[in-house]
PDB file of C-alpha atoms in Angstrom:
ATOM      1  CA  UNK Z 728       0.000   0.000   0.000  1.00  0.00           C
ATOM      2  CA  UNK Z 729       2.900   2.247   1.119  1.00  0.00           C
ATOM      3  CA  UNK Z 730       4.129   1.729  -2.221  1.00  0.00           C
ATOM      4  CA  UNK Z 731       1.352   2.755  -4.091  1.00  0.00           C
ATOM      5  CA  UNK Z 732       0.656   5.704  -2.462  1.00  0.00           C
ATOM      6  CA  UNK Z 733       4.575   6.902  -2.741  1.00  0.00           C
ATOM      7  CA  UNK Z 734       4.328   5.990  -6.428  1.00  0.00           C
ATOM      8  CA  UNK Z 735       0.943   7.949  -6.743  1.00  0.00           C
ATOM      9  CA  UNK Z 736       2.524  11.065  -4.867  1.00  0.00           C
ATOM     10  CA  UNK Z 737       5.247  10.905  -7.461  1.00  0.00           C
ATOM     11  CA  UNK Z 738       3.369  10.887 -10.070  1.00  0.00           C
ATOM     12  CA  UNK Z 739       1.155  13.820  -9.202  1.00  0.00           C
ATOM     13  CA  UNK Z 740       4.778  15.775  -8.238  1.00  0.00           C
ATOM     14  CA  UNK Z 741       5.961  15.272 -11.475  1.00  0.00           C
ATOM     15  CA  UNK Z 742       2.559  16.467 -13.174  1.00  0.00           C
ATOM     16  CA  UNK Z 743       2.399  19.857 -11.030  1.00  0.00           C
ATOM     17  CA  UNK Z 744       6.319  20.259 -11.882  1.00  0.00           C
ATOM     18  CA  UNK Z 745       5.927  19.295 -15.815  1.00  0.00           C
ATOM     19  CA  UNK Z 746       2.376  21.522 -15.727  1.00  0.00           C
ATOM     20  CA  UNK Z 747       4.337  24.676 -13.923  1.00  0.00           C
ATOM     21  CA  UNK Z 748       7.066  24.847 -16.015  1.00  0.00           C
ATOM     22  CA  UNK Z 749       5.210  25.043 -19.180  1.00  0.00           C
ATOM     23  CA  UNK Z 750       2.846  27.537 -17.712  1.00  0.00           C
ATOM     24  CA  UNK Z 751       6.114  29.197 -16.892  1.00  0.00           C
ATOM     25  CA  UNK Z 752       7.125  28.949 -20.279  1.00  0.00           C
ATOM     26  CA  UNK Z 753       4.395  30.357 -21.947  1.00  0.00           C
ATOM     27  CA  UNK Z 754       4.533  33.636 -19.762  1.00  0.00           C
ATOM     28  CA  UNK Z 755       7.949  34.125 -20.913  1.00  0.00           C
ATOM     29  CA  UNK Z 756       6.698  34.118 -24.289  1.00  0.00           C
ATOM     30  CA  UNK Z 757       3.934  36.680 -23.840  1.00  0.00           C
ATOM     31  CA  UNK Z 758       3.413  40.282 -23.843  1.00  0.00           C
ATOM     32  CA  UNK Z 759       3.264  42.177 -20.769  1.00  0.00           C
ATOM     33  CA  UNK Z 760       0.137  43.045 -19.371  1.00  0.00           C
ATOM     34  CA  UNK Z 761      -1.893  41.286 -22.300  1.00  0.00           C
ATOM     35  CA  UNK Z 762      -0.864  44.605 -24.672  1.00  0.00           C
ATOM     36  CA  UNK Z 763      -1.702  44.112 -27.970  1.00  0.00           C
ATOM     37  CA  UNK Z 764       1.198  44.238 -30.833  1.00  0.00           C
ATOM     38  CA  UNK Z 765       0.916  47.550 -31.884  1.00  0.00           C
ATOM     39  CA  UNK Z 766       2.259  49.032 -28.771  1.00  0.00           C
ATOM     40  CA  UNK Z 767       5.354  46.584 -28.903  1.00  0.00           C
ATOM     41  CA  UNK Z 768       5.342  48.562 -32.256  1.00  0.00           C
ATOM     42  CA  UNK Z 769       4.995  51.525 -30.691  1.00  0.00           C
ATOM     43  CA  UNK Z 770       7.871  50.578 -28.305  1.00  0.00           C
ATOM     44  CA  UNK Z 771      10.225  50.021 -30.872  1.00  0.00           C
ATOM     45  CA  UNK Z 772       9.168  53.291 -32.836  1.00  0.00           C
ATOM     46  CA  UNK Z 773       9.961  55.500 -29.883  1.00  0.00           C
ATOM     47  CA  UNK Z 774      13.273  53.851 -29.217  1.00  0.00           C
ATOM     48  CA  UNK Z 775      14.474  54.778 -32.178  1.00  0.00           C
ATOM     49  CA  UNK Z 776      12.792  58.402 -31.500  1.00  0.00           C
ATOM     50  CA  UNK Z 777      14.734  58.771 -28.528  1.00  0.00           C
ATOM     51  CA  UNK Z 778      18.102  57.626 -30.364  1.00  0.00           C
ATOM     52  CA  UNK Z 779      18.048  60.028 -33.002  1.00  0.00           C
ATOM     53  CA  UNK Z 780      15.294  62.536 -32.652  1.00  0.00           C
ATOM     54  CA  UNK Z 781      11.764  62.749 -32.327  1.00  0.00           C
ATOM     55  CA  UNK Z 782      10.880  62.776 -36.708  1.00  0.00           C
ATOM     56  CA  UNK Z 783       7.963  61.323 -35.809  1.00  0.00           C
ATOM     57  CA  UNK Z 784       8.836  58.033 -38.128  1.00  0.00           C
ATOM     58  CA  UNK Z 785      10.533  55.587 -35.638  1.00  0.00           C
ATOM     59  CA  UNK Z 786      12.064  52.656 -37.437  1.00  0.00           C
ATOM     60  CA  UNK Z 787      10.042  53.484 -40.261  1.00  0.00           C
ATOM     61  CA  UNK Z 788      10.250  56.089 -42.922  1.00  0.00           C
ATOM     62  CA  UNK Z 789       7.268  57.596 -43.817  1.00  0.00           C
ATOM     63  CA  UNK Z 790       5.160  54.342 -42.488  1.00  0.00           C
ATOM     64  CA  UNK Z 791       2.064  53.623 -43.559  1.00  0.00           C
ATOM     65  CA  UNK Z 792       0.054  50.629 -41.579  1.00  0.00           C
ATOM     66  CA  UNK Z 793      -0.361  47.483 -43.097  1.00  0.00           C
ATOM     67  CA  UNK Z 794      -3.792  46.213 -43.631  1.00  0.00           C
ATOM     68  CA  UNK Z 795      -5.069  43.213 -42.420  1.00  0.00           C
ATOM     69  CA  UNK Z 796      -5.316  42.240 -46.325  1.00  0.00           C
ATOM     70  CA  UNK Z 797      -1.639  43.020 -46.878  1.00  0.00           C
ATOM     71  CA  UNK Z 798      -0.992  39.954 -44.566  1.00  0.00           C
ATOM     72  CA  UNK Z 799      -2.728  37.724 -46.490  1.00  0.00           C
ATOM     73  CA  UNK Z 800      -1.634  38.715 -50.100  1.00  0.00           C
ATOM     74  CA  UNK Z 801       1.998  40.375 -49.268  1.00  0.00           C
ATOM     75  CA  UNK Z 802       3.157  37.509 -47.454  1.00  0.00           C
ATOM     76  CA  UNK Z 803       0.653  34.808 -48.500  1.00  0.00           C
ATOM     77  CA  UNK Z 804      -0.218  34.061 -45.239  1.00  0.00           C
ATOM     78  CA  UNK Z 805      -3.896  32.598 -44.333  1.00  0.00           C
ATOM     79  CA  UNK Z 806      -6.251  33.017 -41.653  1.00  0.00           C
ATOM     80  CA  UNK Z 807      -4.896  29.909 -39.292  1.00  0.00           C
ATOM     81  CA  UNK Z 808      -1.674  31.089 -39.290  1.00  0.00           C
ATOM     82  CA  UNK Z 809      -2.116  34.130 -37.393  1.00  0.00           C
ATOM     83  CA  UNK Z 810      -4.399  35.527 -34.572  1.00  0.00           C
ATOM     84  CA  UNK Z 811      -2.952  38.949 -34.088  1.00  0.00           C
ATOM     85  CA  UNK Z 812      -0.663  41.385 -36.176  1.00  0.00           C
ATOM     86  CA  UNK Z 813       0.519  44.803 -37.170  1.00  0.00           C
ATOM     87  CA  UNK Z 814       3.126  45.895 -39.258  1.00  0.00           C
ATOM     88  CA  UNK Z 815       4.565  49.450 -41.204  1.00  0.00           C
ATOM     89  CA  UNK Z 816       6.039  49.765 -44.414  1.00  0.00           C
ATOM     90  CA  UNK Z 817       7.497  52.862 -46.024  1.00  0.00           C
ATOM     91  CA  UNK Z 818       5.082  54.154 -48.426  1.00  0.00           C
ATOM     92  CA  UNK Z 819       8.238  55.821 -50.451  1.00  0.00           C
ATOM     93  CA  UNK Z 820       9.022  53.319 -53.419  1.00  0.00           C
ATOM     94  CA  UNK Z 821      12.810  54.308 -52.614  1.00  0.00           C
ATOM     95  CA  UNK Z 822      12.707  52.563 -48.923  1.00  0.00           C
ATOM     96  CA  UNK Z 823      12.794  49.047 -47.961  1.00  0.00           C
ATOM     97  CA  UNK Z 824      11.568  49.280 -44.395  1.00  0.00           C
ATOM     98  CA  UNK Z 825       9.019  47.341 -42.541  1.00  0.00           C
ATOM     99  CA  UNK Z 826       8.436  46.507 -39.434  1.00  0.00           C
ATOM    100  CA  UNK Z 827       5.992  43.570 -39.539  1.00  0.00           C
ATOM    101  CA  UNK Z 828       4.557  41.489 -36.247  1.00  0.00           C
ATOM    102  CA  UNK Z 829       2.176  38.524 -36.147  1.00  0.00           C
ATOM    103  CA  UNK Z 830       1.192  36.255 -33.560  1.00  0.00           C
ATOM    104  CA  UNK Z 831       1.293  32.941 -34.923  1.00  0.00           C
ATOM    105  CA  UNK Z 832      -1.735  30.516 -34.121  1.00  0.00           C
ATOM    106  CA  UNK Z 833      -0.202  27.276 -32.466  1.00  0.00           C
ATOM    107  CA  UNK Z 834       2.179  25.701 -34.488  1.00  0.00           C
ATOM    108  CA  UNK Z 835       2.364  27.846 -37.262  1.00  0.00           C
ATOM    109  CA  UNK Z 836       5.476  30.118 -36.606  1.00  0.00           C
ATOM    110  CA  UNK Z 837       7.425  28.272 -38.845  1.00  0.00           C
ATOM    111  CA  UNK Z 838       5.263  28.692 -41.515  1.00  0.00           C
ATOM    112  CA  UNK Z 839       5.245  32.690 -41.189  1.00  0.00           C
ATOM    113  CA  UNK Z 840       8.691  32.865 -40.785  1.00  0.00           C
ATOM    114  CA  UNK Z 841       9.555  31.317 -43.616  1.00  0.00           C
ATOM    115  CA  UNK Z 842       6.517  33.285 -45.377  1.00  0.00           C
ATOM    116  CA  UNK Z 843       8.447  36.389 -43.778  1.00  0.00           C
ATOM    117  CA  UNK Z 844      11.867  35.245 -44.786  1.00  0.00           C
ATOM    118  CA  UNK Z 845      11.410  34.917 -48.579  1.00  0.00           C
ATOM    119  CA  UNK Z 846       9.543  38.425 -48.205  1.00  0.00           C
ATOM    120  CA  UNK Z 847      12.754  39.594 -47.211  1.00  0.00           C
ATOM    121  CA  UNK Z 848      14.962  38.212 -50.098  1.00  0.00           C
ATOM    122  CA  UNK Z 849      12.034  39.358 -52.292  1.00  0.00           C
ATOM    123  CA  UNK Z 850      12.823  42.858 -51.149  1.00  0.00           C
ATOM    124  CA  UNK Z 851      16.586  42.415 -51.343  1.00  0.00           C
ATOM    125  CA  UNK Z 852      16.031  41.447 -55.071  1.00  0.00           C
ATOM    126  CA  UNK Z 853      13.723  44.725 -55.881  1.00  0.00           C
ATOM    127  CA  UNK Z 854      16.107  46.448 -54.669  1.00  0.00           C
ATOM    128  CA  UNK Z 855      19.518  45.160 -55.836  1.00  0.00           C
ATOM    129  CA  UNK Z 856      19.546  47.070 -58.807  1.00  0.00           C
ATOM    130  CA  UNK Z 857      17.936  50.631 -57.173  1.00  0.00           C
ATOM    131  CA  UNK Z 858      20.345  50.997 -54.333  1.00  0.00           C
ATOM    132  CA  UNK Z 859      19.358  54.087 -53.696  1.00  0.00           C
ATOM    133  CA  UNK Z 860      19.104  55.027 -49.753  1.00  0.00           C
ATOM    134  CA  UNK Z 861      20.625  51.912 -48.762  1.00  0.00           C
ATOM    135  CA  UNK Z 862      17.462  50.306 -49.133  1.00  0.00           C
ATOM    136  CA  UNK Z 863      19.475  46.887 -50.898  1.00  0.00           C
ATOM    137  CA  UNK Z 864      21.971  47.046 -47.841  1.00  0.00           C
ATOM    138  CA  UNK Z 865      18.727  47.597 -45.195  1.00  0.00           C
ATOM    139  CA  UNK Z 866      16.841  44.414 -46.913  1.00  0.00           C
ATOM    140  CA  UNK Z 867      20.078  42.343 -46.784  1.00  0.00           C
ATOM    141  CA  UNK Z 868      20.417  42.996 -43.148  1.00  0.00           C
ATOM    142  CA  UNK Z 869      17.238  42.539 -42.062  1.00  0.00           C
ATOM    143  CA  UNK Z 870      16.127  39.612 -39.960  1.00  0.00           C
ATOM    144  CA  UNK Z 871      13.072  37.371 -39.062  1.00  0.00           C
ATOM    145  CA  UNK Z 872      13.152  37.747 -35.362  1.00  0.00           C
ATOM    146  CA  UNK Z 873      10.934  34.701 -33.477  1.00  0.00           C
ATOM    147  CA  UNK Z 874       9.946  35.267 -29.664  1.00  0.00           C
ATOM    148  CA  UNK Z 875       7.638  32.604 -28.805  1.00  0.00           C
ATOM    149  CA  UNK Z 876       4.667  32.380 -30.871  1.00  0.00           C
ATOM    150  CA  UNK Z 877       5.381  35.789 -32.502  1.00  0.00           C
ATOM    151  CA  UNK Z 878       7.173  36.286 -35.821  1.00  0.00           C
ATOM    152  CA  UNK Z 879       8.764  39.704 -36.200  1.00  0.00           C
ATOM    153  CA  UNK Z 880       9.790  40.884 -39.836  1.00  0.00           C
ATOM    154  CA  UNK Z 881      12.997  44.115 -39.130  1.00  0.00           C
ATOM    155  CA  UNK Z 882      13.842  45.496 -42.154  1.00  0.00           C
ATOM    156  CA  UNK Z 883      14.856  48.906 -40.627  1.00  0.00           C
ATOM    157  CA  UNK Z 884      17.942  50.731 -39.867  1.00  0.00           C
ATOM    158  CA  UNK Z 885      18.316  54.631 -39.932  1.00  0.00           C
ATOM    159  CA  UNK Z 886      21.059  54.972 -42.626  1.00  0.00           C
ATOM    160  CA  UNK Z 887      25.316  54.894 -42.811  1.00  0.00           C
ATOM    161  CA  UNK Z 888      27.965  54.720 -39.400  1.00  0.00           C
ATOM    162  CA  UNK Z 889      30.214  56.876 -38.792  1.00  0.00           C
ATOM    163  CA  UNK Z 890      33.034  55.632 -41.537  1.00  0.00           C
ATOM    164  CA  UNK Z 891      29.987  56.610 -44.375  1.00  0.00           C
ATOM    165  CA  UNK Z 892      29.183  52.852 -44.767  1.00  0.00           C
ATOM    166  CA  UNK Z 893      25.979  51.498 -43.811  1.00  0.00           C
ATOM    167  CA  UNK Z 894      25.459  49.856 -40.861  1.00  0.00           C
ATOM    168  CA  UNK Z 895      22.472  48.625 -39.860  1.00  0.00           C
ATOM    169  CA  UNK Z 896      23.400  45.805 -37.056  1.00  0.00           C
ATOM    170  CA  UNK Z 897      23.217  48.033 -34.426  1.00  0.00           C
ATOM    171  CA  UNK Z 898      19.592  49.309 -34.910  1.00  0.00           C
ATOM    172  CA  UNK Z 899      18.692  45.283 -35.661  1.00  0.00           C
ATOM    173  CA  UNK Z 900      19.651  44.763 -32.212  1.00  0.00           C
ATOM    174  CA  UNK Z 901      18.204  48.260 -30.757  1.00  0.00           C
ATOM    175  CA  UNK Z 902      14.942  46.831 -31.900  1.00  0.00           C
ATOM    176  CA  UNK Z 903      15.587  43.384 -30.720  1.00  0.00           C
ATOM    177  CA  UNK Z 904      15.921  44.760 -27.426  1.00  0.00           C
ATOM    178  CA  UNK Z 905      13.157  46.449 -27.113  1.00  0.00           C
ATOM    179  CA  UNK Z 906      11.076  44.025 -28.487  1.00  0.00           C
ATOM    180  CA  UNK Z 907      12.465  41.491 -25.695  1.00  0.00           C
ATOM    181  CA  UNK Z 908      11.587  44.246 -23.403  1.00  0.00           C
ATOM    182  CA  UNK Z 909       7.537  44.132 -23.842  1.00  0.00           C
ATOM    183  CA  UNK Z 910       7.852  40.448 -22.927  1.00  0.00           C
ATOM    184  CA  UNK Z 911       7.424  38.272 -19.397  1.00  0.00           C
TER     185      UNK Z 911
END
């Protein structure tokens, strides 16, 4: 008897430990205080504000807000891969930026971010042959950035280092970070 109840009292230990931890991983990969995506957006946007000047454009020049629409025919995603999302592009022709966020619908983050990822190299090949702003050089840099069951698209980067060359690693990882900062 003694050893059925110790193997019972295992077994219900190991359920509450297996059940905590994944309740403990899915509040690391959530947004704080239930916020919806467009003020992680907005986080990122007044980062870059604060970094070098209030333009009033953020990450983004001259952003326009992605329909719901776009999402399905810019990046040929469909309605169960996604619950939430909001994203900017540049509405200049000359400018690669975006700044795209979805949250995936359970097991289906691969799925966008590979939808995202050959956006990406789409843009890269528009613009390899109108380099004109560093908009090739922005594209190539860019990254799909995954944090849980969201799928980030950064194509963004303010323009050239101090040497004249563009460099846009550093505001890759500026956005990064304050991306990771909206998060449990």
């Amino acid at each position: 008897m003694k050893r059925k109840t110790l193997l019972a009292a295992v077994t219900v230990l190991t359920a509450l430990l297996l059940f905590g931890c994944s309740l403990n991983q899915n509040k690391e990969n959530t947004i704080k205080d239930n916020k919806k995506l467009a003020v992680v957006i907005d986080h990122v946007n007044t980062v870059f504000n604060e970094k070098y000047g209030a333009t009033g454009t953020g990450a983004v020049t001259m952003p326009v807000m992605m329909e719901k629409t776009d999402f399905y025919s810019t990046f040929a995603l469909k309605r169960e891969d996604f619950s939430d999302y909001y994203g900017l592009s540049s509405i200049s022709m000359t400018n690669s930026d975006r700044l795209v966020s979805v949250r995936c619908k359970e097991g289906r983050t691969e799925a966008v971010s590979g939808a995202f990822e050959k956006y990406r190299k789409d843009l890269m090949n528009q613009y390899e042959f109108y380099r004109v702003g560093g908009s090739y050089e922005r594209a190539k840099a860019g990254k799909v950035y995954v944090k849980g069951d969201y799928v980030f698209l950064l194509v963004l980067g303010v323009g050239k280092g101090a040497d004249g060359a563009y460099d846009f690693e550093g505001d890759l990882q500026m956005a990064v970070t304050a991306i990771d900062s909206m998060f449990n």
